[in-house]
Every structure is written in structure tokens, then in C-alpha cells.
């Protein structure tokens, strides 16, 4: 019997989840839900209905897990607890400072209604978090470093697009090779923000715009760019479309710790992703399976990747996993 | 209240576990058990008793988890089920083909007696297994590669030492850089044994031994060396002691998979370890905590790293983990 999946929200991430479901034969997409007009939305899976979010209430029989693909700023804090009262849910909430509050809200709704709500799933938070936890649990005396990139930061790209005279922009976050080398070498360096990452910006200027002023505004923008070595390259709209249309990302969690008489161990987990939303969607699909299976065993409440035994992510039986993956 | 740990077996791995326990303030070593004469054994932790294995029966009150540091060939198949009938236990059983049988034996003993028995824990099997499972669960369409080294293989070093005229030997397993590059580049190459690893051997010959004959015997040894490009370097006993006394190891699990319209993702987990037994001991200590905590919640039976939620490895509370590691 297939796990029936609903997708709420059909942006880049929702499309990534849709692509992932096609690769998992034990899952079936039963509906895509949108706050917009459903007739305006064309999805890629044949024969699957697009419905308005109002149809998510009351509880539907054709959803085992609802994968919520909304933004962390305003969508998820409201949506995830709301729908956890009806369905097993999963989200990719990534506002680190507000995770405890979000967890408590989802936990309350899920426990009252006997559902499982997995929050903050994806690769960071998500797979990177797991690797930080495994490493510090194994080597209590050590230190972790997280590097992001090379990859497109949507938030930084959007910040540039809001500058007057900018028609389009793409920002790449790039780890500084010397910093990576020092950390991989087990040197446990102290690194400033500037020493860890650089920022490369590709900008399409509107006709007649003051390029020098655009560059100045980018490089001095607080929080986003002023603490980094930033380069700005102006390109044509055609070059932007040709060279910068993908959404690659990735990065590394590197942990360096010691045991015994100063024996050093370096653990590194790295991702090199052609498509950030498709990989995140694939992580969500695997954890949706876990939500379904844990709930079938009577688990309920909010969970994170820390609370979920790895075997729950797999379609394979315990016997198969021990025989072929251990 | 501390978790009371017993160590059975005091070779390299037992000493690695002992070192790890010192780094975990919630654990205390309450005894080291040996099949030899206890009075012959001097351990590093002050005030801790060395006892004969016969004192493990009947069940003692001062052991919450017994960490069994024996060999996979003959020790663990007998010891782990036997002591699982008395204690929560953990081992590093690594004979891949016999894992299902070992699991079944430990499972039976542990279930009958209400204990938890974690088998096949360490880095491979162990952390590498986890990374193979996470990766294939996220990206069902893909392929995994495991590379070992650069590191000392004890089994291969021992095989050389059994050759006539060899006084001492150390064998390093080294991944072939071109193979690593091809896999990291997402090319999913077909690789023969010879294309994945080379073997570097350092040998101290006995006086008057036929070095050419030793080299020939090493390079043609079936299973161990004949399928590899092997180099043999003769060194003095002093050079061996100076340059090859450590037990470094490590390696990489690399998974390359695709999503959507042929978007490729490469996931890599790498270890670079100064001391193989100390790192393995550190993994065992963290999972001993999990065994204790899961058993305190009434879990029983055999478990592997696949069955254990990551949070169980940590001393920290769920609130702390979500606030600082997610």
C-alpha cells in the first residue's frame, strides 16, 4: 500500500518534493494544495488534482503525510501547527532562533491529535545538523565548522534585486579555500565571518542605471554583504539566463576533535548539489516516510531529525538493511 | 548518576574505549575484564579493578553496559550473545557476511533477558553504514562507493608477518586519487579492485632473509595483494618504530545520485583518523550511552546503528540539541 502524500505550496521546493515522490515507488502524490486559484496552477504529475488549501479542512482520507513547502518567516509558523492537528506533517523551518517555539507549537497540536510533525528538515537544518550531533557525541572534545557553497543564496539574491536600478541578480556564497584547508588540517582556527566565505554577485542593471552606485550599495549592505569580501560583476540578461539559471548549493560540516594522547580526528560531511530545492525535496520525502511509519507505530508529537532512527527513512526491511548496508 | 561501564578485552580497542570514557563525564569505568590472568594486566585508569571474565557471572550490579572488545572471527560470535543474557552489551562485529546470524543470536538472548545488544558498531560497519543508508534513502537513484585509507590494515599487516623471513610489517591501504576524483565528480565509474586502492607495505626482514622472495610472496598473495598494485619497501626496525608506530585510518563514503531532469548530487562522508582504535572506542562509548538510555525506556533486543535515533547518543537534552545543534 502506498503512502499518500499531499504537497502544500508549489514553489521551487514543492516542485522538488513532487520530483522526489516519483523516485519513491512506495509513495503516491494525491494532491497539490495552493492558496492561489487552483485553476492557475499547472503541475508536472499527470492526473493529480490541484486544490485550494480550504479543501484541507476537514481532515481528508487521501493524505497520510502533508509536506508543507512554505516560507519560514510567516507561512510555516502558522501552517505547520494548524495542519498538524489534521495530518502527519513535515516542514523545512529554518529560522534557527525560533526553532524551540515552533517545536513547542507543533508538538502541542500533534500530541492533541495523535499525529507526527517533523520540523526543520532538509540539509541545513537537517543533514548538516545530524552530522554536527553525531560528531560531537562521538568526540566530545572538539569543534565544528560549517561552510556553505559554492551555491546560490536566494535571500542574498533577493536583497540585491531590491536595489534601485537592478533588473536581476544572482549571488553565490563561496567558502574561502584557505579556511577550508586549515579546518580540514585539524588546526581548529578562529575564523571571522570574512575569513570563512566570500560573496560573488552577478547583476543585470536596468538601462541607464548607475552601476558604480549599485556596486557601492551592494558592498556596503549591512548583514548581507558588508562583513564579506564581495565581488560584483555586471552581466546581460542573456548571460544571466545562460550561465546562472540553476540553483546549485552545498557545503561542508567539518568536525575536528581529539582522543587519548592528542590523537586528532577530522570528520567531514559534504554536499555538492546541482539543485538545492530538489535535494531538499528528496530529504523531505524520505522523512515523510518516517513520519508515516512512526505514526503507524503510535508515535505522536513534534520530531526533528535527531529523534528519528535512520531505518525509518528506508523502504527496505531491517533484514535487507543489515545484509546490504551495514 | 553515571552510566557504569565494563570493558571486556584490553587490546587496542579496549584501551580506546577506556580513553573515550574519560572524555564523557556521564560515564564511569567500573571494571576491565580479561580472559588472561588479571594480575598480569596494568590499565591506565587509576583505582579501577581488573577482573577475570569468570567474575562477569552471575550478573553484577556495577555494570550498566558491557563493551565487548573482542575479535570478530571467534570471540564476538560467542561472547556477545552470552553476555547479552546478563547485561546491555555493545560490540564492533565486522564480518559482513555473518551479521544476520550474529544479529539473530544476540536478539534472542537480549529479548529473553530484557537487555539491549548493539552489534557492528564503529566506523565501518558503523558511521559509514549510516551514511550509506541516509544517502540511498534520500536519493534512491544513485550509487555508493566506499574508499578506505590512507590507513593501516591490521589484517594485511598480519598476513605479511606470517611470511618466512619477515620480522615485522605494516601495510597501508591507499585510495587511488584518480578513482576518488571520478567518483567525486559524479561520473559513477565502474571500478575494479585494482582501480580503487593501492597497497603500500613496509617490511623489516630478518637477517639473511631473501628480500626478493619476500617481495614476490607479498605481491602474489591471493585475496590480500594479488588483485592490487602493491609496493614493498624494506626498512630497519628503528625506521619501523619511528615512522610506522601509529594506527591511523579513515576513508570516504561517496554517494552520487540524481533527481528531476538529471540534476546530480554528490554526498561525501570522510574520516581522517590519527588512531583507528581510539576513534572506534569513542563511537562505542557514544552508542553505549544509547544502549543504556533505550534500555531504561524498556527497549530490548539486538540493535544496529540503523535502529538508534541520533539524540540517544548525546548527553544533552532534546531542548539543548534543538537550540544549539539543529
XYZ file of C-alpha atoms in Angstrom, chain B:
326
model
C 24.033 9.350 38.165
C 26.777 7.976 35.980
C 26.453 5.156 33.470
C 28.552 2.268 34.783
C 30.676 0.734 32.037
C 32.554 -2.557 31.987
C 35.164 -3.281 29.299
C 35.729 -6.877 28.224
C 39.087 -7.263 26.481
C 42.024 -4.895 26.814
C 43.742 -4.800 23.435
C 43.992 -1.675 21.259
C 40.202 -1.304 21.122
C 39.693 -1.807 24.860
C 42.263 0.912 25.540
C 40.473 3.140 23.025
C 37.198 2.691 24.910
C 38.962 3.432 28.192
C 40.291 6.715 26.757
C 36.805 7.626 25.467
C 35.106 7.052 28.827
C 37.426 9.658 30.375
C 36.010 12.247 27.956
C 32.373 11.517 28.842
C 31.523 12.933 32.280
C 28.285 10.945 32.495
C 30.165 7.628 32.334
C 32.345 5.759 34.793
C 34.530 2.732 34.157
C 33.820 0.156 36.873
C 35.979 -2.722 35.706
C 38.118 -4.234 32.972
C 37.577 -7.962 32.355
C 40.127 -10.280 30.813
C 40.463 -13.975 29.990
C 44.111 -13.770 30.947
C 45.425 -13.548 34.466
C 44.154 -10.196 35.849
C 47.322 -9.627 37.820
C 49.289 -9.505 34.547
C 47.270 -6.561 33.255
C 48.069 -2.940 34.067
C 45.418 -0.458 32.918
C 45.586 3.315 32.573
C 42.671 4.324 34.822
C 43.603 4.698 38.487
C 41.567 2.779 41.022
C 39.674 0.599 38.578
C 39.747 -3.152 39.144
C 40.930 -5.697 36.581
C 38.966 -8.925 36.951
C 38.763 -12.300 35.283
C 35.845 -12.840 32.892
C 34.519 -15.533 35.233
C 33.510 -12.676 37.550
C 31.015 -11.449 34.937
C 28.726 -14.278 36.044
C 26.358 -14.143 37.789
C 25.118 -10.678 36.824
C 26.944 -7.853 38.609
C 25.281 -4.700 39.907
C 28.137 -2.423 38.836
C 27.709 -2.753 35.064
C 25.029 -0.878 33.110
C 26.666 -1.600 29.758
C 29.404 -4.092 28.927
C 31.526 -3.020 25.960
C 32.915 -6.161 24.343
C 36.280 -5.558 22.663
C 36.976 -8.919 21.068
C 37.764 -10.237 17.609
C 35.035 -10.916 15.061
C 36.363 -14.309 13.989
C 35.844 -16.284 17.188
C 35.367 -14.008 20.236
C 32.270 -11.976 19.454
C 30.032 -14.703 17.986
C 30.286 -16.431 21.357
C 30.705 -13.525 23.788
C 28.065 -11.057 22.647
C 25.039 -13.402 22.886
C 26.404 -14.890 26.111
C 26.774 -11.574 27.909
C 23.609 -10.095 26.364
C 21.779 -12.520 28.628
C 23.215 -10.619 31.615
C 23.940 -7.037 30.547
C 23.272 -4.406 27.956
C 26.143 -5.045 25.559
C 27.788 -3.499 22.527
C 30.323 -4.851 20.067
C 32.107 -3.962 16.820
C 31.435 -7.221 14.948
C 32.662 -6.640 11.386
C 32.366 -9.891 9.447
C 29.786 -8.520 7.000
C 28.578 -11.871 5.684
C 27.761 -13.150 9.170
C 25.947 -10.083 10.502
C 22.421 -11.532 10.021
C 23.315 -14.662 12.020
C 25.075 -12.681 14.758
C 22.134 -10.271 14.966
C 19.686 -13.169 15.389
C 21.752 -14.755 18.171
C 22.154 -11.513 20.102
C 18.496 -10.612 19.532
C 17.303 -13.880 21.044
C 19.489 -13.576 24.155
C 18.698 -9.891 24.659
C 14.940 -10.287 24.253
C 14.805 -13.225 26.642
C 16.581 -11.201 29.287
C 15.274 -7.680 28.697
C 18.617 -6.203 27.645
C 19.776 -4.171 24.628
C 22.585 -5.553 22.462
C 24.099 -3.213 19.879
C 26.194 -5.011 17.286
C 28.548 -3.952 14.483
C 29.274 -0.500 15.853
C 32.313 1.605 14.979
C 33.097 3.385 11.745
C 32.790 0.592 9.163
C 30.453 -1.016 9.981
C 29.000 1.933 11.851
C 29.290 5.538 10.747
C 29.994 4.517 7.129
C 26.924 2.263 7.160
C 24.782 5.126 8.433
C 25.978 7.359 5.643
C 25.266 4.711 3.002
C 21.744 4.350 4.398
C 20.952 8.058 4.702
C 22.210 8.690 1.173
C 20.316 5.904 -0.587
C 17.160 6.763 1.355
C 17.314 10.389 0.204
C 18.420 9.643 -3.353
C 17.009 6.254 -4.390
C 18.502 6.626 -7.873
C 22.222 6.618 -7.283
C 25.232 4.640 -6.313
C 27.567 4.442 -3.343
C 31.335 3.984 -3.236
C 33.421 3.274 -0.174
C 37.143 4.041 -0.103
C 39.395 3.140 2.804
C 42.590 4.874 3.812
C 45.117 6.149 3.874
C 45.412 3.823 6.836
C 46.948 0.786 8.434
C 45.193 -2.514 7.780
C 45.919 -4.841 10.678
C 44.767 -7.903 8.752
C 47.107 -7.199 5.847
C 49.994 -6.356 8.172
C 49.472 -9.678 9.961
C 49.394 -11.556 6.650
C 52.824 -10.187 5.753
C 54.216 -11.035 9.188
C 53.369 -14.698 8.604
C 55.801 -14.843 5.632
C 59.092 -16.581 6.364
C 61.913 -14.128 6.958
C 59.667 -11.218 7.971
C 60.384 -9.758 11.404
C 57.745 -7.008 11.277
C 55.418 -5.359 8.746
C 52.969 -2.538 8.324
C 50.540 -2.268 5.403
C 48.832 0.956 4.323
C 45.684 0.886 2.208
C 45.570 3.948 -0.067
C 42.683 5.065 -2.284
C 43.663 5.805 -5.897
C 43.374 9.596 -6.360
C 42.002 9.317 -9.927
C 39.230 6.993 -8.739
C 38.314 9.369 -5.919
C 38.218 12.284 -8.350
C 35.985 10.439 -10.813
C 33.531 9.451 -8.078
C 33.512 12.926 -6.511
C 32.883 14.355 -9.961
C 29.645 12.354 -10.153
C 30.835 10.180 -13.031
C 29.661 6.900 -11.377
C 32.548 4.937 -12.895
C 32.828 1.142 -12.904
C 35.971 0.460 -10.880
C 37.898 -2.765 -10.456
C 39.545 -3.644 -7.153
C 42.882 -2.552 -8.621
C 41.491 0.795 -9.723
C 40.168 1.706 -6.264
C 43.046 1.097 -3.855
C 46.796 0.537 -3.797
C 48.709 -1.215 -1.006
C 51.971 0.083 0.451
C 53.947 -2.355 2.571
C 56.815 -1.579 4.954
C 58.757 -4.658 5.960
C 61.556 -5.410 8.419
C 63.378 -8.510 7.126
C 65.174 -10.931 9.383
C 68.926 -11.023 8.986
C 69.943 -13.007 5.930
C 66.374 -13.298 4.640
C 65.754 -13.368 0.874
C 64.157 -9.974 0.283
C 63.313 -10.613 -3.345
C 61.456 -13.744 -2.320
C 59.571 -11.896 0.443
C 58.528 -9.212 -2.037
C 57.381 -11.841 -4.527
C 55.361 -13.679 -1.874
C 53.640 -10.492 -0.771
C 52.730 -9.314 -4.275
C 51.318 -12.660 -5.330
C 49.364 -13.429 -2.151
C 45.780 -14.180 -3.206
C 42.880 -12.109 -1.738
C 45.264 -9.863 0.177
C 47.584 -8.446 -2.511
C 47.435 -10.135 -5.902
C 44.494 -8.008 -7.117
C 46.206 -4.742 -6.168
C 49.139 -2.632 -7.243
C 51.391 -3.286 -4.294
C 54.681 -1.668 -3.355
C 57.103 -3.173 -0.867
C 59.710 -1.117 0.971
C 62.240 -2.695 3.315
C 63.041 -0.654 6.413
C 65.057 -1.162 9.561
C 63.421 -1.972 12.897
C 64.344 1.560 14.009
C 62.659 3.130 10.978
C 59.577 0.990 11.600
C 59.368 2.146 15.213
C 59.987 5.780 14.287
C 57.784 6.154 11.211
C 55.093 3.490 11.443
C 54.087 3.052 15.057
C 50.681 4.745 14.795
C 47.405 3.203 13.701
C 45.923 5.944 11.513
C 42.991 5.126 9.267
C 39.967 6.665 7.615
C 38.253 6.781 4.288
C 35.200 8.073 2.480
C 31.685 7.023 1.634
C 30.708 8.849 -1.543
C 27.189 8.664 -2.943
C 26.255 10.132 -6.280
C 22.594 10.318 -7.292
C 20.206 12.245 -9.487
C 16.829 13.944 -9.162
C 14.433 15.643 -11.596
C 15.833 16.409 -15.040
C 19.220 14.812 -14.427
C 20.327 17.082 -11.620
C 23.255 15.398 -9.910
C 24.071 15.450 -6.201
C 27.215 14.157 -4.537
C 27.218 13.339 -0.817
C 30.547 12.574 0.843
C 31.338 11.472 4.375
C 35.044 11.303 5.171
C 37.100 10.340 8.168
C 40.742 11.169 8.740
C 41.752 9.420 11.953
C 45.053 9.546 13.838
C 44.057 6.448 15.799
C 41.660 3.861 14.450
C 41.127 2.087 17.799
C 40.621 5.319 19.745
C 38.029 6.596 17.262
C 36.253 3.235 17.210
C 36.322 3.259 21.014
C 34.765 6.727 21.010
C 31.932 5.520 18.746
C 31.345 2.549 21.056
C 31.185 4.823 24.112
C 28.556 7.085 22.489
C 26.429 4.074 21.487
C 26.867 2.553 24.964
C 25.022 5.653 26.211
C 22.265 4.908 23.697
C 22.041 1.274 24.852
C 21.675 2.392 28.458
C 19.059 5.042 27.706
C 16.998 2.885 25.364
C 17.005 0.048 27.884
C 15.923 2.492 30.617
C 12.913 3.219 28.355
C 12.209 -0.539 28.219
C 13.691 -1.277 24.796
C 15.262 -4.694 24.398
C 16.729 -6.951 21.721
C 19.536 -6.538 19.200
C 20.033 -3.149 17.566
C 22.359 -1.658 14.990
C 23.209 1.982 14.270
C 20.223 1.957 11.881
C 17.771 1.454 14.749
C 19.003 4.200 17.041
C 17.763 7.790 16.916
C 20.776 10.139 16.962
C 19.587 12.013 20.068
C 20.240 8.894 22.174
C 23.994 9.322 21.577
C 24.130 12.700 23.242
C 24.431 13.718 26.872
C 22.416 16.806 26.042
C 18.647 17.186 26.377
C 16.303 17.484 23.407
C 15.814 21.185 24.200
C 19.560 21.818 24.162
C 20.061 19.869 20.946
C 17.291 21.733 19.123
C 18.548 25.102 20.358
C 22.225 24.588 19.530
C 22.769 21.791 17.017
C 19.760 21.899 14.672
